[in-house]
Amino acid sequence: MKLNTLRLNRNLTGGALVLAVATAAIAQEKPYSQPGTAQSPPAAPAKPAATTAPAATPPQDGAVAKFFNGKLPEAIAKGKFSLNARLRYEYVDQDGVPAVTDDSHAPTIRTRFGYTTAPLYGFRGMLEGENVTVIGPDHNFNAAGANGVPYKPVVADPETTELNQAWLSYTYTNLLSVKAGRQRIALDNHRFIGDVGWRQNMQTFDAALIEGKPLDDLSLLYGYIWDVHRVFGDVDRLPAANQDFNSDSHFFNASYSGWKYGRVVGYTYVLDLENAAGSANSSATYGGYFAGTAPVTDKLSLGYRAEFAWQTDYANSPLNYEAEYYNLELSANVKPFSFGAGLEVLGTDSNSGPAGGQASFRTPLATLHAFNGWADVFLSTPAAGLQDFYAFAQVTLPQQIPLRLIYHKYEADSGGADFGQEFNVVASKKFGANWTTMLKYAYYDGEDAAPPAIGVPNMDMQKFWAQVEFNY
């Protein structure tokens, strides 16, 4: 499947280039006209024959020659190279899991190099490669099952080298844009479709997108995804659940931003996903949200978000359920301070499918690390659902260093079981235009709590990250 996808991407890119060449040729050719017609200048009067031959006139380049010798080299020369390098150390200490007997230490470096052409008759193209390398022995952590170290906690950054992006786009003024190939997709706040930019290997999609803007404040987006390249990479020995998704998925997103104090978004995500672990992630989701900010005084502004979605099983899913999703959040910003609180609920329902039990709201293509705590205990929603009450506070320290603290309290949506609590803290600092450093910590306290998503009671987990990133 991956080979067929790569061939499809290459054929798509080649076909679009031929289309661009043909378009350029047609655009440059002038209509032929007969002498003496309105389109032709009057013929010059005859001159006596010259005694010597006139100097030869240099041949004029045709449209195709002008394209290959002028327009195309110009688009390449004016294109942009991009380089990203991220050095990270991740430490994980997990207690209460009998199979985990040691800590994980994961020093890795991610390098990403790409090139994007300048626009050429509305067309642009991009190629980007990516490498993730483990510094030192790779048995110092469990690389999501890819390196055969099951007795250590998971750090989902296996070594891999792969094509990260390869796409071609066409833009017609501000009204229409089309993009196809392997690409990054991040919609809204990443809750349903995201690039998982936190992990060293980004999640990308083999997809086609069509975006239209019939009004200045209205954006309509349709997308089709035929492959999902997940963060675990194309590596051997991956567990079935961590392998890439074959996809026959559609999504639609409509956004209106014409109101002063907020944006209204409606969406539909119809996901037909399958890998070696099955198709339980196939689902159809319909929802929307309203979010924005409003000034109260010269120094105080309020932020707010209200979101609701409804989900059911879809395609070949073995589940049979209906579940709801809610997110309510209110925040205040009084520089240099900001603070707020919210409630996110991923509901559950009785599963009338063959497996029975309960089935909960799921978001398999999300940037999951950004939600429900950085310890990543709830990457999969528990069968009893999840209620996540969270509060946060942030202050900008001297030297423009933002310090953010977040608290989570988790409960089951059905039955009210205690799923524990979590504390998160992060500080970062930018240096110049290209460098960023970050320190980050997460502590999940599941002592005396019911089994969370991974089915382990009385579990504690600590994670620490130190990171330096260069972006050009």
CSV table of C-alpha atoms in Angstrom, one decimal:
chain,number,residue,atom,x,y,z
A,1,MET,CA,0.0,0.0,0.0
A,2,LYS,CA,2.8,2.4,0.9
A,3,LEU,CA,4.5,1.7,-2.5
A,4,ASN,CA,1.3,2.3,-4.3
A,5,THR,CA,0.8,5.6,-2.4
A,6,LEU,CA,4.3,6.8,-3.2
A,7,ARG,CA,3.7,6.0,-6.9
A,8,LEU,CA,0.4,7.9,-6.8
A,9,ASN,CA,2.2,10.9,-5.2
A,10,ARG,CA,4.9,10.8,-8.0
A,11,ASN,CA,2.3,10.4,-10.7
A,12,LEU,CA,0.3,13.3,-9.2
A,13,THR,CA,3.3,15.5,-9.1
A,14,GLY,CA,4.4,14.6,-12.6
A,15,GLY,CA,0.9,15.0,-14.0
A,16,ALA,CA,0.5,18.4,-12.5
A,17,LEU,CA,3.9,19.6,-13.9
A,18,VAL,CA,2.8,18.5,-17.4
A,19,LEU,CA,-0.4,20.4,-16.9
A,20,ALA,CA,1.6,23.5,-15.9
A,21,VAL,CA,3.7,23.2,-19.0
A,22,ALA,CA,0.7,22.8,-21.2
A,23,THR,CA,-1.0,25.8,-19.6
A,24,ALA,CA,2.0,28.0,-20.0
A,25,ALA,CA,2.4,27.0,-23.6
A,26,ILE,CA,-1.3,27.8,-24.4
A,27,ALA,CA,-1.1,31.1,-22.5
A,28,GLN,CA,2.0,32.3,-24.3
A,29,GLU,CA,1.0,31.4,-27.9
A,30,LYS,CA,-0.5,34.3,-29.9
A,31,PRO,CA,-3.4,33.6,-32.2
A,32,TYR,CA,-2.4,33.1,-35.8
A,33,SER,CA,-3.8,35.6,-38.3
A,34,GLN,CA,-3.6,36.0,-42.1
A,35,PRO,CA,-1.9,39.0,-43.7
A,36,GLY,CA,-4.3,41.8,-44.3
A,37,THR,CA,-6.7,40.9,-41.5
A,38,ALA,CA,-7.6,43.2,-38.7
A,39,GLN,CA,-5.2,41.3,-36.4
A,40,SER,CA,-2.2,41.9,-38.6
A,41,PRO,CA,-0.2,45.1,-39.2
A,42,PRO,CA,-0.2,46.4,-42.8
A,43,ALA,CA,2.5,44.9,-45.1
A,44,ALA,CA,5.6,47.0,-45.5
A,45,PRO,CA,6.2,48.5,-49.0
A,46,ALA,CA,8.5,46.5,-51.2
A,47,LYS,CA,12.2,47.5,-51.3
A,48,PRO,CA,14.7,47.1,-54.1
A,49,ALA,CA,16.7,44.0,-53.9
A,50,ALA,CA,19.9,44.5,-51.8
A,51,THR,CA,23.3,43.8,-53.4
A,52,THR,CA,24.4,42.0,-50.2
A,53,ALA,CA,22.4,39.6,-47.9
A,54,PRO,CA,20.9,41.2,-44.8
A,55,ALA,CA,22.1,40.2,-41.3
A,56,ALA,CA,20.4,37.1,-40.0
A,57,THR,CA,17.6,37.7,-37.4
A,58,PRO,CA,18.0,35.8,-34.2
A,59,PRO,CA,15.3,33.1,-33.9
A,60,GLN,CA,12.5,33.9,-31.4
A,61,ASP,CA,11.9,31.5,-28.5
A,62,GLY,CA,8.6,29.7,-28.6
A,63,ALA,CA,6.3,29.4,-25.6
A,64,VAL,CA,7.7,26.1,-24.5
A,65,ALA,CA,11.2,27.3,-24.7
A,66,LYS,CA,10.3,30.4,-22.7
A,67,PHE,CA,8.7,28.3,-20.0
A,68,PHE,CA,11.7,25.9,-19.6
A,69,ASN,CA,14.4,28.6,-20.0
A,70,GLY,CA,12.7,31.4,-18.1
A,71,LYS,CA,9.6,30.8,-16.1
A,72,LEU,CA,10.5,27.5,-14.6
A,73,PRO,CA,14.0,28.4,-13.6
A,74,GLU,CA,12.7,31.6,-12.1
A,75,ALA,CA,10.1,29.7,-10.0
A,76,ILE,CA,12.8,27.4,-8.7
A,77,ALA,CA,15.3,30.2,-8.0
A,78,LYS,CA,12.7,32.1,-6.0
A,79,GLY,CA,11.6,29.1,-4.0
A,80,LYS,CA,12.3,28.6,-0.4
A,81,PHE,CA,14.4,26.0,1.4
A,82,SER,CA,13.3,25.1,5.0
A,83,LEU,CA,15.4,23.4,7.7
A,84,ASN,CA,14.3,22.3,11.1
A,85,ALA,CA,16.4,20.5,13.8
A,86,ARG,CA,15.1,19.6,17.2
A,87,LEU,CA,17.3,18.0,19.9
A,88,ARG,CA,15.3,16.5,22.7
A,89,TYR,CA,15.8,14.5,25.9
A,90,GLU,CA,12.7,12.8,27.3
A,91,TYR,CA,12.6,11.0,30.7
A,92,VAL,CA,9.8,8.7,31.8
A,93,ASP,CA,9.3,7.2,35.2
A,94,GLN,CA,6.2,4.9,35.4
A,95,ASP,CA,5.2,3.1,38.6
A,96,GLY,CA,2.4,0.6,39.3
A,97,VAL,CA,2.7,-1.3,36.0
A,98,PRO,CA,4.1,-4.8,36.7
A,99,ALA,CA,5.5,-5.1,33.2
A,100,VAL,CA,7.5,-1.9,33.4
A,101,THR,CA,10.6,-2.4,35.6
A,102,ASP,CA,12.9,0.4,34.5
A,103,ASP,CA,12.8,4.1,33.5
A,104,SER,CA,13.1,5.4,29.9
A,105,HIS,CA,15.8,7.8,28.8
A,106,ALA,CA,15.3,9.0,25.2
A,107,PRO,CA,17.8,11.5,23.7
A,108,THR,CA,16.8,12.0,20.0
A,109,ILE,CA,17.4,14.5,17.3
A,110,ARG,CA,14.9,15.2,14.5
A,111,THR,CA,16.1,16.9,11.2
A,112,ARG,CA,13.7,18.0,8.5
A,113,PHE,CA,14.8,19.5,5.2
A,114,GLY,CA,12.4,20.8,2.6
A,115,TYR,CA,12.0,22.9,-0.5
A,116,THR,CA,8.9,24.8,-1.7
A,117,THR,CA,8.8,26.4,-5.2
A,118,ALA,CA,7.6,30.0,-5.8
A,119,PRO,CA,4.2,30.3,-7.5
A,120,LEU,CA,4.1,29.5,-11.2
A,121,TYR,CA,0.8,30.2,-12.9
A,122,GLY,CA,-0.9,29.5,-9.6
A,123,PHE,CA,1.0,26.2,-9.0
A,124,ARG,CA,3.4,25.4,-6.2
A,125,GLY,CA,5.1,22.2,-5.1
A,126,MET,CA,6.9,21.0,-2.0
A,127,LEU,CA,9.3,18.1,-1.1
A,128,GLU,CA,10.4,17.5,2.4
A,129,GLY,CA,12.4,14.7,4.0
A,130,GLU,CA,12.7,13.8,7.7
A,131,ASN,CA,15.0,11.8,9.9
A,132,VAL,CA,14.7,10.8,13.5
A,133,THR,CA,17.9,9.5,15.1
A,134,VAL,CA,18.4,8.1,18.6
A,135,ILE,CA,21.5,9.4,20.3
A,136,GLY,CA,23.3,6.4,22.0
A,137,PRO,CA,21.8,2.9,22.4
A,138,ASP,CA,18.2,2.6,21.3
A,139,HIS,CA,17.4,0.1,24.1
A,140,ASN,CA,17.3,3.0,26.7
A,141,PHE,CA,13.5,3.4,26.0
A,142,ASN,CA,10.5,1.7,24.6
A,143,ALA,CA,10.1,3.2,21.1
A,144,ALA,CA,6.4,2.3,20.9
A,145,GLY,CA,7.2,-1.4,20.5
A,146,ALA,CA,9.5,-0.8,17.5
A,147,ASN,CA,12.8,-1.7,19.3
A,148,GLY,CA,11.8,-4.7,21.5
A,149,VAL,CA,12.1,-3.0,24.9
A,150,PRO,CA,8.8,-3.8,26.6
A,151,TYR,CA,10.0,-3.4,30.2
A,152,LYS,CA,10.5,0.4,29.8
A,153,PRO,CA,7.8,3.1,29.4
A,154,VAL,CA,6.9,4.2,25.9
A,155,VAL,CA,8.5,7.2,24.2
A,156,ALA,CA,6.9,7.3,20.8
A,157,ASP,CA,9.9,8.5,18.8
A,158,PRO,CA,11.3,5.4,16.9
A,159,GLU,CA,14.2,5.9,14.6
A,160,THR,CA,13.0,6.5,11.0
A,161,THR,CA,13.9,8.2,7.7
A,162,GLU,CA,11.0,9.0,5.4
A,163,LEU,CA,9.4,11.3,3.0
A,164,ASN,CA,7.5,13.8,5.2
A,165,GLN,CA,5.7,15.9,2.6
A,166,ALA,CA,5.3,15.8,-1.2
A,167,TRP,CA,2.5,17.9,-2.5
A,168,LEU,CA,1.3,20.1,-5.4
A,169,SER,CA,-1.1,23.0,-5.0
A,170,TYR,CA,-3.0,25.4,-7.3
A,171,THR,CA,-4.4,28.7,-6.2
A,172,TYR,CA,-6.8,30.9,-8.1
A,173,THR,CA,-6.9,34.4,-6.6
A,174,ASN,CA,-8.4,34.3,-3.1
A,175,LEU,CA,-11.4,32.2,-4.2
A,176,LEU,CA,-10.1,28.7,-4.7
A,177,SER,CA,-7.2,26.6,-3.7
A,178,VAL,CA,-6.5,22.9,-4.4
A,179,LYS,CA,-3.8,20.8,-2.7
A,180,ALA,CA,-3.0,17.1,-3.2
A,181,GLY,CA,-0.2,14.7,-2.1
A,182,ARG,CA,1.4,14.0,1.2
A,183,GLN,CA,0.9,16.9,3.5
A,184,ARG,CA,0.4,18.4,6.9
A,185,ILE,CA,-3.2,19.0,8.0
A,186,ALA,CA,-4.1,20.8,11.2
A,187,LEU,CA,-7.7,22.0,11.6
A,188,ASP,CA,-9.0,24.3,14.3
A,189,ASN,CA,-7.4,23.4,17.6
A,190,HIS,CA,-6.2,20.0,16.4
A,191,ARG,CA,-8.9,18.1,18.4
A,192,PHE,CA,-10.1,16.1,15.4
A,193,ILE,CA,-7.4,16.3,12.7
A,194,GLY,CA,-3.9,17.4,13.6
A,195,ASP,CA,-0.2,17.0,12.7
A,196,VAL,CA,0.9,15.7,16.2
A,197,GLY,CA,3.8,18.2,16.0
A,198,TRP,CA,4.9,17.4,19.5
A,199,ARG,CA,6.4,14.1,18.5
A,200,GLN,CA,9.6,14.0,16.6
A,201,ASN,CA,8.0,12.4,13.6
A,202,MET,CA,5.0,14.5,12.5
A,203,GLN,CA,1.7,12.9,11.5
A,204,THR,CA,1.0,13.5,7.8
A,205,PHE,CA,-1.7,12.6,5.4
A,206,ASP,CA,-1.9,11.5,1.8
A,207,ALA,CA,-4.9,13.6,0.9
A,208,ALA,CA,-6.6,16.1,-1.4
A,209,LEU,CA,-8.0,19.4,-0.2
A,210,ILE,CA,-10.3,21.9,-1.8
A,211,GLU,CA,-10.8,25.3,-0.1
A,212,GLY,CA,-13.1,28.0,-1.3
A,213,LYS,CA,-13.7,31.5,0.0
A,214,PRO,CA,-17.0,32.7,-1.5
A,215,LEU,CA,-17.0,35.6,1.0
A,216,ASP,CA,-14.2,37.4,2.7
A,217,ASP,CA,-15.2,36.0,6.1
A,218,LEU,CA,-16.4,32.6,5.0
A,219,SER,CA,-14.1,29.6,4.3
A,220,LEU,CA,-15.3,26.2,3.1
A,221,LEU,CA,-12.9,23.2,3.2
A,222,TYR,CA,-13.4,19.7,1.8
A,223,GLY,CA,-10.8,17.0,2.2
A,224,TYR,CA,-10.3,13.4,1.3
A,225,ILE,CA,-7.7,11.2,3.0
A,226,TRP,CA,-6.5,7.9,1.5
A,227,ASP,CA,-3.5,7.2,3.9
A,228,VAL,CA,-2.5,8.4,7.4
A,229,HIS,CA,1.2,8.3,8.2
A,230,ARG,CA,1.3,8.2,12.0
A,231,VAL,CA,4.0,9.3,14.4
A,232,PHE,CA,5.4,5.8,14.8
A,233,GLY,CA,7.0,5.9,11.3
A,234,ASP,CA,7.4,3.2,8.7
A,235,VAL,CA,9.6,0.8,10.9
A,236,ASP,CA,9.6,-2.9,11.5
A,237,ARG,CA,8.2,-4.6,14.6
A,238,LEU,CA,5.5,-2.0,15.3
A,239,PRO,CA,2.5,-3.4,17.1
A,240,ALA,CA,-0.6,-3.6,15.0
A,241,ALA,CA,-2.3,-0.8,16.9
A,242,ASN,CA,0.6,1.6,16.1
A,243,GLN,CA,0.7,1.0,12.4
A,244,ASP,CA,-0.4,3.5,9.8
A,245,PHE,CA,-4.1,3.8,8.7
A,246,ASN,CA,-5.4,2.9,5.3
A,247,SER,CA,-8.1,5.4,4.8
A,248,ASP,CA,-11.2,6.2,2.8
A,249,SER,CA,-12.2,9.3,4.8
A,250,HIS,CA,-13.9,12.5,4.0
A,251,PHE,CA,-14.2,15.8,6.0
A,252,PHE,CA,-15.9,19.1,5.7
A,253,ASN,CA,-15.1,22.3,7.7
A,254,ALA,CA,-16.9,25.6,7.4
A,255,SER,CA,-15.7,28.7,9.2
A,256,TYR,CA,-17.3,32.2,9.5
A,257,SER,CA,-15.2,34.9,11.1
A,258,GLY,CA,-17.2,38.0,10.3
A,259,TRP,CA,-18.3,38.7,13.9
A,260,LYS,CA,-16.1,40.9,16.0
A,261,TYR,CA,-16.0,38.8,19.1
A,262,GLY,CA,-15.8,35.2,17.8
A,263,ARG,CA,-15.7,32.7,15.0
A,264,VAL,CA,-18.3,30.1,14.2
A,265,VAL,CA,-17.2,26.7,12.9
A,266,GLY,CA,-19.2,23.7,11.7
A,267,TYR,CA,-17.6,20.4,10.8
A,268,THR,CA,-18.2,16.8,9.6
A,269,TYR,CA,-15.5,14.1,9.9
A,270,VAL,CA,-16.4,10.8,8.3
A,271,LEU,CA,-13.5,8.5,9.0
A,272,ASP,CA,-13.1,5.1,7.5
A,273,LEU,CA,-9.8,3.9,9.0
A,274,GLU,CA,-8.2,0.5,9.0
A,275,ASN,CA,-4.9,-1.0,10.0
A,276,ALA,CA,-3.7,-4.4,11.2
A,277,ALA,CA,-5.5,-3.9,14.5
A,278,GLY,CA,-8.8,-3.4,12.8
A,279,SER,CA,-11.3,-0.7,12.1
A,280,ALA,CA,-12.6,0.3,15.5
A,281,ASN,CA,-11.5,3.9,14.9
A,282,SER,CA,-13.9,4.3,12.0
A,283,SER,CA,-16.5,6.9,13.0
A,284,ALA,CA,-18.7,9.7,11.8
A,285,THR,CA,-18.6,13.0,13.8
A,286,TYR,CA,-20.8,16.1,13.4
A,287,GLY,CA,-20.4,19.2,15.4
A,288,GLY,CA,-19.3,22.8,15.8
A,289,TYR,CA,-18.1,25.5,18.1
A,290,PHE,CA,-18.0,29.2,18.9
A,291,ALA,CA,-14.8,30.7,20.2
A,292,GLY,CA,-13.3,34.2,20.5
A,293,THR,CA,-12.1,37.0,22.7
A,294,ALA,CA,-13.6,40.2,24.0
A,295,PRO,CA,-12.0,43.2,25.6
A,296,VAL,CA,-13.4,44.2,29.0
A,297,THR,CA,-11.1,47.1,29.8
A,298,ASP,CA,-7.8,48.4,28.3
A,299,LYS,CA,-5.9,45.8,30.3
A,300,LEU,CA,-8.4,42.9,30.6
A,301,SER,CA,-9.8,40.6,27.9
A,302,LEU,CA,-11.8,37.5,28.1
A,303,GLY,CA,-11.5,34.3,26.0
A,304,TYR,CA,-14.3,31.7,25.6
A,305,ARG,CA,-15.0,28.5,23.8
A,306,ALA,CA,-18.2,26.4,23.6
A,307,GLU,CA,-18.1,23.2,21.5
A,308,PHE,CA,-20.5,20.3,20.9
A,309,ALA,CA,-20.2,17.2,18.7
A,310,TRP,CA,-22.1,13.9,18.2
A,311,GLN,CA,-20.4,10.7,17.0
A,312,THR,CA,-21.5,7.3,15.8
A,313,ASP,CA,-19.8,4.2,14.4
A,314,TYR,CA,-19.1,4.2,10.6
A,315,ALA,CA,-18.1,1.9,7.8
A,316,ASN,CA,-16.7,-1.4,8.9
A,317,SER,CA,-16.5,-0.5,12.6
A,318,PRO,CA,-17.2,-3.5,14.8
A,319,LEU,CA,-18.8,-1.1,17.3
A,320,ASN,CA,-22.4,0.1,17.5
A,321,TYR,CA,-22.7,3.3,19.6
A,322,GLU,CA,-23.6,7.0,19.8
A,323,ALA,CA,-21.6,9.4,22.0
A,324,GLU,CA,-21.4,13.1,22.6
A,325,TYR,CA,-18.5,15.6,23.1
A,326,TYR,CA,-18.6,18.9,25.1
A,327,ASN,CA,-15.9,21.5,25.7
A,328,LEU,CA,-16.5,24.7,27.6
A,329,GLU,CA,-13.7,27.1,28.5
A,330,LEU,CA,-13.4,30.6,29.9
A,331,SER,CA,-10.1,32.5,30.3
A,332,ALA,CA,-8.9,36.0,31.2
A,333,ASN,CA,-5.8,37.8,30.1
A,334,VAL,CA,-4.3,40.6,32.3
A,335,LYS,CA,-0.8,41.1,31.0
A,336,PRO,CA,1.6,39.6,32.1
A,337,PHE,CA,-0.9,37.1,33.6
A,338,SER,CA,-3.5,34.8,32.1
A,339,PHE,CA,-5.6,32.2,33.7
A,340,GLY,CA,-8.7,30.1,33.0
A,341,ALA,CA,-10.6,26.9,33.4
A,342,GLY,CA,-12.6,24.4,31.3
A,343,LEU,CA,-14.4,21.1,31.1
A,344,GLU,CA,-14.0,18.6,28.3
A,345,VAL,CA,-16.3,15.6,28.2
A,346,LEU,CA,-15.8,12.6,25.9
A,347,GLY,CA,-19.0,10.6,26.3
A,348,THR,CA,-19.8,6.9,26.2
A,349,ASP,CA,-22.6,4.6,25.2
A,350,SER,CA,-23.6,1.0,25.4
A,351,ASN,CA,-22.0,-0.9,22.6
A,352,SER,CA,-24.5,-3.2,20.9
A,353,GLY,CA,-21.8,-4.5,18.6
A,354,PRO,CA,-20.4,-8.1,18.9
A,355,ALA,CA,-17.9,-7.1,21.6
A,356,GLY,CA,-20.6,-5.7,23.9
A,357,GLY,CA,-19.7,-3.5,26.9
A,358,GLN,CA,-19.3,0.3,26.3
A,359,ALA,CA,-17.9,2.4,23.5
A,360,SER,CA,-16.6,5.9,24.0
A,361,PHE,CA,-16.1,9.0,21.9
A,362,ARG,CA,-12.8,8.8,20.0
A,363,THR,CA,-10.5,11.2,18.0
A,364,PRO,CA,-7.9,8.9,16.3
A,365,LEU,CA,-6.4,11.7,14.1
A,366,ALA,CA,-6.1,14.4,16.7
A,367,THR,CA,-2.9,15.9,18.2
A,368,LEU,CA,-3.7,14.0,21.3
A,369,HIS,CA,-0.8,15.2,23.4
A,370,ALA,CA,-2.4,18.7,23.5
A,371,PHE,CA,-5.5,17.3,25.4
A,372,ASN,CA,-6.1,15.5,28.7
A,373,GLY,CA,-2.6,16.0,30.1
A,374,TRP,CA,0.9,15.8,28.8
A,375,ALA,CA,1.6,12.4,30.6
A,376,ASP,CA,-0.4,10.9,27.7
A,377,VAL,CA,-2.3,8.5,29.9
A,378,PHE,CA,-5.6,9.2,28.0
A,379,LEU,CA,-4.4,8.9,24.4
A,380,SER,CA,-7.3,6.4,24.1
A,381,THR,CA,-10.6,7.4,25.8
A,382,PRO,CA,-11.6,4.9,28.5
A,383,ALA,CA,-14.6,2.8,27.7
A,384,ALA,CA,-16.5,4.6,30.5
A,385,GLY,CA,-15.8,7.9,28.8
A,386,LEU,CA,-13.8,10.8,30.3
A,387,GLN,CA,-14.5,14.1,32.1
A,388,ASP,CA,-11.5,16.3,32.2
A,389,PHE,CA,-11.8,19.4,34.4
A,390,TYR,CA,-8.8,21.6,33.9
A,391,ALA,CA,-7.5,25.0,35.1
A,392,PHE,CA,-4.4,26.9,34.0
A,393,ALA,CA,-2.4,30.0,34.8
A,394,GLN,CA,0.4,31.6,32.9
A,395,VAL,CA,2.8,34.5,33.7
A,396,THR,CA,5.5,36.0,31.4
A,397,LEU,CA,8.7,36.2,33.4
A,398,PRO,CA,11.5,38.7,32.8
A,399,GLN,CA,13.4,38.1,29.5
A,400,GLN,CA,10.1,37.2,27.8
A,401,ILE,CA,9.9,33.7,29.3
A,402,PRO,CA,6.3,32.4,29.5
A,403,LEU,CA,5.7,30.0,32.4
A,404,ARG,CA,2.5,27.9,32.2
A,405,LEU,CA,0.9,25.6,34.9
A,406,ILE,CA,-2.0,23.3,34.2
A,407,TYR,CA,-4.0,21.1,36.6
A,408,HIS,CA,-6.3,18.2,35.4
A,409,LYS,CA,-8.9,16.3,37.4
A,410,TYR,CA,-10.2,13.2,35.6
A,411,GLU,CA,-13.4,11.2,36.1
A,412,ALA,CA,-15.3,8.6,34.2
A,413,ASP,CA,-18.3,10.0,32.2
A,414,SER,CA,-20.4,7.0,33.1
A,415,GLY,CA,-20.4,5.8,36.7
A,416,GLY,CA,-18.3,8.7,38.0
A,417,ALA,CA,-15.2,6.6,38.8
A,418,ASP,CA,-12.1,8.6,39.9
A,419,PHE,CA,-9.4,8.5,37.2
A,420,GLY,CA,-6.8,10.5,39.1
A,421,GLN,CA,-5.2,13.9,38.6
A,422,GLU,CA,-2.3,15.5,36.8
A,423,PHE,CA,0.0,18.5,37.1
A,424,ASN,CA,1.8,20.1,34.1
A,425,VAL,CA,4.3,22.9,33.8
A,426,VAL,CA,6.3,24.3,30.9
A,427,ALA,CA,8.7,27.2,30.3
A,428,SER,CA,10.2,28.3,27.0
A,429,LYS,CA,12.5,31.0,25.7
A,430,LYS,CA,13.1,32.2,22.1
A,431,PHE,CA,16.5,33.3,21.0
A,432,GLY,CA,16.6,35.5,17.9
A,433,ALA,CA,14.5,34.5,14.9
A,434,ASN,CA,15.4,30.8,14.7
A,435,TRP,CA,16.1,29.3,18.2
A,436,THR,CA,13.8,28.1,20.9
A,437,THR,CA,14.5,26.2,24.1
A,438,MET,CA,12.0,24.5,26.4
A,439,LEU,CA,11.7,22.7,29.7
A,440,LYS,CA,8.5,20.7,30.4
A,441,TYR,CA,7.2,18.4,33.1
A,442,ALA,CA,4.2,16.2,33.7
A,443,TYR,CA,3.1,14.3,36.8
A,444,TYR,CA,0.1,11.9,36.6
A,445,ASP,CA,-1.2,10.8,40.1
A,446,GLY,CA,-3.4,7.7,39.7
A,447,GLU,CA,-2.9,6.4,43.2
A,448,ASP,CA,-6.2,4.9,44.6
A,449,ALA,CA,-7.9,5.7,41.3
A,450,ALA,CA,-9.8,3.4,39.1
A,451,PRO,CA,-8.0,2.0,36.0
A,452,PRO,CA,-7.6,4.7,33.4
A,453,ALA,CA,-7.4,4.2,29.7
A,454,ILE,CA,-4.5,1.8,29.9
A,455,GLY,CA,-6.3,-0.4,32.4
A,456,VAL,CA,-3.9,0.0,35.2
A,457,PRO,CA,-5.0,1.0,38.7
A,458,ASN,CA,-2.7,2.8,41.2
A,459,MET,CA,-0.4,4.1,38.5
A,460,ASP,CA,1.9,7.1,38.8
A,461,MET,CA,3.9,8.6,36.0
A,462,GLN,CA,6.4,11.4,35.7
A,463,LYS,CA,7.8,12.8,32.4
A,464,PHE,CA,10.4,15.4,31.8
A,465,TRP,CA,11.6,17.1,28.6
A,466,ALA,CA,14.5,19.3,27.7
A,467,GLN,CA,14.6,20.6,24.2
A,468,VAL,CA,16.4,22.9,21.8
A,469,GLU,CA,15.0,23.7,18.4
A,470,PHE,CA,16.3,25.5,15.3
A,471,ASN,CA,13.8,26.5,12.6
A,472,TYR,CA,14.6,28.2,9.3
